[in-house]
Short mmCIF file of C-alpha atoms in Angstrom, two decimals:
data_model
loop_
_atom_site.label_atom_id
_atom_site.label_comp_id
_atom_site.label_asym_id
_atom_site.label_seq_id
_atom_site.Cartn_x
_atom_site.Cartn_y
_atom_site.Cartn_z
CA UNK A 1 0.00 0.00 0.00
CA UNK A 2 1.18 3.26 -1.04
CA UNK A 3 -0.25 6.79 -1.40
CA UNK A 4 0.86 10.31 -2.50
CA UNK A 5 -1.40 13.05 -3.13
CA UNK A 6 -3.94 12.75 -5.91
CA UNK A 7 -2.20 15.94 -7.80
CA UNK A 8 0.84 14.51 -7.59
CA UNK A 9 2.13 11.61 -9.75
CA UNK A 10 3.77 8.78 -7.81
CA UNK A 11 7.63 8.19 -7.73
CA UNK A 12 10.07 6.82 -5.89
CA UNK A 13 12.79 3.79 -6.17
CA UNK A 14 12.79 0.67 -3.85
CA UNK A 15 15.70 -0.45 -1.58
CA UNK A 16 18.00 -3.37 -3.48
CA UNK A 17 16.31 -6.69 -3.55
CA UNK A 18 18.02 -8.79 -0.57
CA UNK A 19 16.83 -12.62 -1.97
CA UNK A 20 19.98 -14.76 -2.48
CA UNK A 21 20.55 -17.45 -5.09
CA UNK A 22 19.84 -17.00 -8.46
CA UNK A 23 18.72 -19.60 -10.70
CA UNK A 24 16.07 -18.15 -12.83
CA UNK A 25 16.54 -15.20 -14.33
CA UNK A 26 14.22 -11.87 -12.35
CA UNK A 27 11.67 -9.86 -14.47
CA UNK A 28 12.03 -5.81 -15.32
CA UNK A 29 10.94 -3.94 -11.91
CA UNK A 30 8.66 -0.97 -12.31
CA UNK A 31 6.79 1.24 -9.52
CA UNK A 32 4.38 3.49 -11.74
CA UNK A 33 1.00 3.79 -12.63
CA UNK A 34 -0.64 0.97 -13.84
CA UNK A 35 -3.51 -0.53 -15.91
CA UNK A 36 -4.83 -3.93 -16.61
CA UNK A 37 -3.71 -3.39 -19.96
CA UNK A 38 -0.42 -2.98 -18.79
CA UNK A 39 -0.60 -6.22 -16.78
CA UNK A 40 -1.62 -7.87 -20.15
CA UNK A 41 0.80 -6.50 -22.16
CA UNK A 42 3.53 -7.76 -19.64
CA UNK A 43 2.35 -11.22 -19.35
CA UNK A 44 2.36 -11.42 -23.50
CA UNK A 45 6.11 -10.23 -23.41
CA UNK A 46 7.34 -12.93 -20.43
CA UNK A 47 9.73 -15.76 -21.73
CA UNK A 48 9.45 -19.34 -21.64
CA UNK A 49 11.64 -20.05 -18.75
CA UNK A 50 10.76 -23.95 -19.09
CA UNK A 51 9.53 -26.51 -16.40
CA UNK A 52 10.80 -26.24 -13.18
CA UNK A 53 12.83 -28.83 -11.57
CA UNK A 54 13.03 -29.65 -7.88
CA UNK A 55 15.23 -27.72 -5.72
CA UNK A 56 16.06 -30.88 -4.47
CA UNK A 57 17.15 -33.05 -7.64
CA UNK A 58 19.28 -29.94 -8.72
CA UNK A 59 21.40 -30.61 -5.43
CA UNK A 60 21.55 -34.28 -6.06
CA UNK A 61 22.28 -33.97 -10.12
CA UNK A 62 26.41 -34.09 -10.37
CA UNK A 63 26.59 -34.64 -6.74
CA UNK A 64 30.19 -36.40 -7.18
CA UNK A 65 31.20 -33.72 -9.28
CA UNK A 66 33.88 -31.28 -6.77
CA UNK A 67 33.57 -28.64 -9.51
CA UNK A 68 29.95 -28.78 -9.94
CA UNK A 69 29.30 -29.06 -6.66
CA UNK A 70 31.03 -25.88 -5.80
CA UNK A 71 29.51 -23.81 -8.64
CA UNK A 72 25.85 -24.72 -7.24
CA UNK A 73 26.82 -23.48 -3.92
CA UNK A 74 28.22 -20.60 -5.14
CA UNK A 75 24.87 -20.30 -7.38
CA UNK A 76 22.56 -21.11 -4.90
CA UNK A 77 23.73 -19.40 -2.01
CA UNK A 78 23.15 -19.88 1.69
CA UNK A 79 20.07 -22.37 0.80
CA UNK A 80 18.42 -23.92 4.11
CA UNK A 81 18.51 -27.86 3.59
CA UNK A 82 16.05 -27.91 6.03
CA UNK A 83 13.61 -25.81 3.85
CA UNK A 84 14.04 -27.60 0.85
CA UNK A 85 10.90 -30.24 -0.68
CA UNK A 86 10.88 -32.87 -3.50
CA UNK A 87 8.33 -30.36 -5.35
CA UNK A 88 9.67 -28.36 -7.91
CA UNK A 89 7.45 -25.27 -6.42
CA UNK A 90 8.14 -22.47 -3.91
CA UNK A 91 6.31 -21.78 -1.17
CA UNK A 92 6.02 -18.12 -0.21
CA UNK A 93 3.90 -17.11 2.91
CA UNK A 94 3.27 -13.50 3.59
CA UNK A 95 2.91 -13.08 7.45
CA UNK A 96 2.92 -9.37 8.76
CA UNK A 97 2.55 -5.84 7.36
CA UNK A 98 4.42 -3.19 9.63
CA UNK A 99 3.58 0.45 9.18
CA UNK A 100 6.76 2.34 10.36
CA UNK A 101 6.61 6.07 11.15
CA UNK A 102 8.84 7.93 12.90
CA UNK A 103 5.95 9.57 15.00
CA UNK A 104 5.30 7.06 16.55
CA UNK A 105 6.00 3.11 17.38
CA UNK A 106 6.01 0.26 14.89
CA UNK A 107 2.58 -0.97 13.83
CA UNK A 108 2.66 -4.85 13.18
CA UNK A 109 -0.10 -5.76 11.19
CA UNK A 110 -0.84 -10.24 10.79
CA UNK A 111 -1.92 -10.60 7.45
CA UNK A 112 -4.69 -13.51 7.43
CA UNK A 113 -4.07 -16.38 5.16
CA UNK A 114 -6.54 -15.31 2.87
CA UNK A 115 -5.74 -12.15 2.86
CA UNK A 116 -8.56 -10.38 4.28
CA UNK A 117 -8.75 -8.99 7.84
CA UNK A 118 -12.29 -10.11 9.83
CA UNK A 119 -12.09 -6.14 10.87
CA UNK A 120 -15.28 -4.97 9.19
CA UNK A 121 -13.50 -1.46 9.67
CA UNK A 122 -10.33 0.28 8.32
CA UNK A 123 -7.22 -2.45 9.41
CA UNK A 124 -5.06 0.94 10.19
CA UNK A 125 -5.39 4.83 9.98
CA UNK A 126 -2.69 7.28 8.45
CA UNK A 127 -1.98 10.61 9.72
CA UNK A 128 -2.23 12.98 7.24
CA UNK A 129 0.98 14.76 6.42
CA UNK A 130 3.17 11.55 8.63
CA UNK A 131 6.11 9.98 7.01
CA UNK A 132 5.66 6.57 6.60
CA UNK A 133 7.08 3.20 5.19
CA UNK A 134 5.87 -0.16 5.24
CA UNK A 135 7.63 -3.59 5.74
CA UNK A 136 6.56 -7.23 4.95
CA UNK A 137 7.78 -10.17 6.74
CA UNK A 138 7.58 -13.08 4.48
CA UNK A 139 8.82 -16.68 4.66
CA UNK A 140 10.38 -19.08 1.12
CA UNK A 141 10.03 -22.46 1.90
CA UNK A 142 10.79 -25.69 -0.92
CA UNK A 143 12.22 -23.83 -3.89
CA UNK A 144 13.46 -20.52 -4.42
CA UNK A 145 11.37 -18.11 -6.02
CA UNK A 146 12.13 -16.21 -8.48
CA UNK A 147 11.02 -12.33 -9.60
CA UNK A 148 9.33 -11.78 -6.57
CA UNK A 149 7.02 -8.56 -6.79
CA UNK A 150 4.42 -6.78 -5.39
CA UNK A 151 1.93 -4.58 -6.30
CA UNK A 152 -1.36 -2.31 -5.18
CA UNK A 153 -4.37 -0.53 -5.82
CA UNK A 154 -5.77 1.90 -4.01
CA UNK A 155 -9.64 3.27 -4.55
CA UNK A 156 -11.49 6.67 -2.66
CA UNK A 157 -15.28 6.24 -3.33
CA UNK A 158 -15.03 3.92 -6.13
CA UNK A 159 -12.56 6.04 -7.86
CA UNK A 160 -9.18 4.88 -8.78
CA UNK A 161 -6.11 7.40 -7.30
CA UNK A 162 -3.06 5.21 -6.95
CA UNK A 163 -1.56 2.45 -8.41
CA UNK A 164 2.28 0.95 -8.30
CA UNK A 165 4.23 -1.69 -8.49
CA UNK A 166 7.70 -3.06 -7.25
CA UNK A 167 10.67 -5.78 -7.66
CA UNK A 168 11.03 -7.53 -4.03
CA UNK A 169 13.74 -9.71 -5.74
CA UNK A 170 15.03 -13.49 -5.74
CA UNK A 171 14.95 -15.45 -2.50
CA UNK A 172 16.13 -19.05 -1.56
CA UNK A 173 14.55 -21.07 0.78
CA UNK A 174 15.40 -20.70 4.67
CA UNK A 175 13.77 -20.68 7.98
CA UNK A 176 14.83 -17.16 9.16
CA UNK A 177 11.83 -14.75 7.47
CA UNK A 178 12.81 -12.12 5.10
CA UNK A 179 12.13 -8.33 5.47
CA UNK A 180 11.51 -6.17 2.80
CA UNK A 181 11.45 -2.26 3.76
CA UNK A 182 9.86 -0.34 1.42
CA UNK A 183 10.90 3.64 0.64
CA UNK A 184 9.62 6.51 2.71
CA UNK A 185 6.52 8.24 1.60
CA UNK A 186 4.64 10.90 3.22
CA UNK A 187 0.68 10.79 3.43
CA UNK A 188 -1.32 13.36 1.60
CA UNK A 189 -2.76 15.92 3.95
CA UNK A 190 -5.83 18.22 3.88
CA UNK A 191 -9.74 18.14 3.82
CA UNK A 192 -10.62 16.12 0.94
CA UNK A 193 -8.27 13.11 1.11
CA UNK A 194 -9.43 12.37 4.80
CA UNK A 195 -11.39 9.14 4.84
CA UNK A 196 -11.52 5.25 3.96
CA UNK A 197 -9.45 3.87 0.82
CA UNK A 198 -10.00 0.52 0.13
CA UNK A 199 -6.80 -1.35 -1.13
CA UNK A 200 -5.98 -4.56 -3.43
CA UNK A 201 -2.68 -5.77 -3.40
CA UNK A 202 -0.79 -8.61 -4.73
CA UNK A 203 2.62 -10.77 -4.43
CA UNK A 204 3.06 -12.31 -7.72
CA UNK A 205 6.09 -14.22 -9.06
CA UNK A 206 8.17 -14.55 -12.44
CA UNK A 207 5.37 -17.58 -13.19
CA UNK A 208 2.72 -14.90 -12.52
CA UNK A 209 1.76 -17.23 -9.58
CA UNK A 210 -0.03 -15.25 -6.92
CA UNK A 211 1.30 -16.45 -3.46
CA UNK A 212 -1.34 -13.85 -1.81
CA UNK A 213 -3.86 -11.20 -2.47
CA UNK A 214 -4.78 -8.83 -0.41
CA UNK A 215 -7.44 -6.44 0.19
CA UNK A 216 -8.19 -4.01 3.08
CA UNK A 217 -9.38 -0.83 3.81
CA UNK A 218 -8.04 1.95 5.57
CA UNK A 219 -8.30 5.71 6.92
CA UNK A 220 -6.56 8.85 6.27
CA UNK A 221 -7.27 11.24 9.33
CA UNK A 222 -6.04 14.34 11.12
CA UNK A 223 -3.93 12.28 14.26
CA UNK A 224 -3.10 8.51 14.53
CA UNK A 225 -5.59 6.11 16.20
#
């Protein structure tokens, strides 16, 4: 979730992706404006990166190889043994959203499995004007997953005023969670952006295989709640 204000056109660059081990090569990152057109139009340009093979049976392939078995260390990086399954697929759970302000203390948000929080009100409230940056805690269990990316909506009475995306990166299975910070923004302030925004986000993948989406509402008012 991001916002800036609605005469203002959204910018801004992310922090460097922190996954570890490549093996499949990440997608274009972008945080802009976007349309469902836009969303087809990538989709149609994507490559066929070919079937996916077990993280698992890529360890074992060449296994009395020295050479080969140094390169796919050095490839793979600091891969968790532990976290590894005999499914070619990677396993990506979302658990918190943390709103982070400098006014005031870290806000630690559990994000529901499927995405939506029972609140029937808004899941957090901005204060206009505050600095503010959001972090997700996520887990990669299995395989690693590759092109990583997330991306959100954001509606005010039906209307559409904000829409973005961003690169997370490239992460290999392990049991510590990963962190993702993203950059500083600073609410919009004044009478007519106070209210509820309602939000649709998702964390999609190089596959274009959504690991979570979710949607929430929120409030912009004059002090935090």
């Amino acid at each position: 979730m991001g916002l800036k204000d609605e005469e203002n056109k959204a910018e801004g660059s992310s922090e460097e992706p922190k996954g570890q081990g490549l093996s499949r090569k990440n997608s274009h990152s972008s945080i802009c404006p976007t349309d469902d057109d836009d969303e087809e139009e990538e989709e149609d340009k994507k490559l066929d990166l070919g079937p996916m093979i077990a993280l698992k049976e890529q360890l074992e392939k060449d296994k009395d190889d020295e050479s080969l078995r140094r390169w796919k260390e050095q490839l793979l990086g600091s891969v968790d043994l532990e976290e590894v399954g005999e499914t070619p697929d990677p396993v990506v759970k979302i658990l918190t959203l943390t709103l982070r302000s400098p006014e005031r203390e870290d806000m630690v948000l559990t994000i529901p499995e499927n995405g939506k929080p029972t609140s029937k009100g808004p899941w957090f409230t901005l204060k206009e004007g505050a600095k503010y940056s959001l972090v997700f805690t996520f887990r990669v269990t299995n395989n690693i997953v590759s092109g990583l990316r997330y991306s959100n909506t954001i509606w005010k009475t039906g209307i559409k005023v904000y829409s973005r995306k961003e690169m997370l990166g490239t992460f290999s299975p392990q049991a510590e969670p990963y962190n993702h910070v993203m950059f500083e923004e600073t609410a919009p302030s004044g009478l007519l952006v106070r209210g509820s925004y309602s939000v649709k986000s998702k964390f999609v993948d190089d596959d274009n295989k959504c690991y979570l989406e979710n949607n929430y509402n929120f409030d912009i008012r004059k002090n935090w709640v």
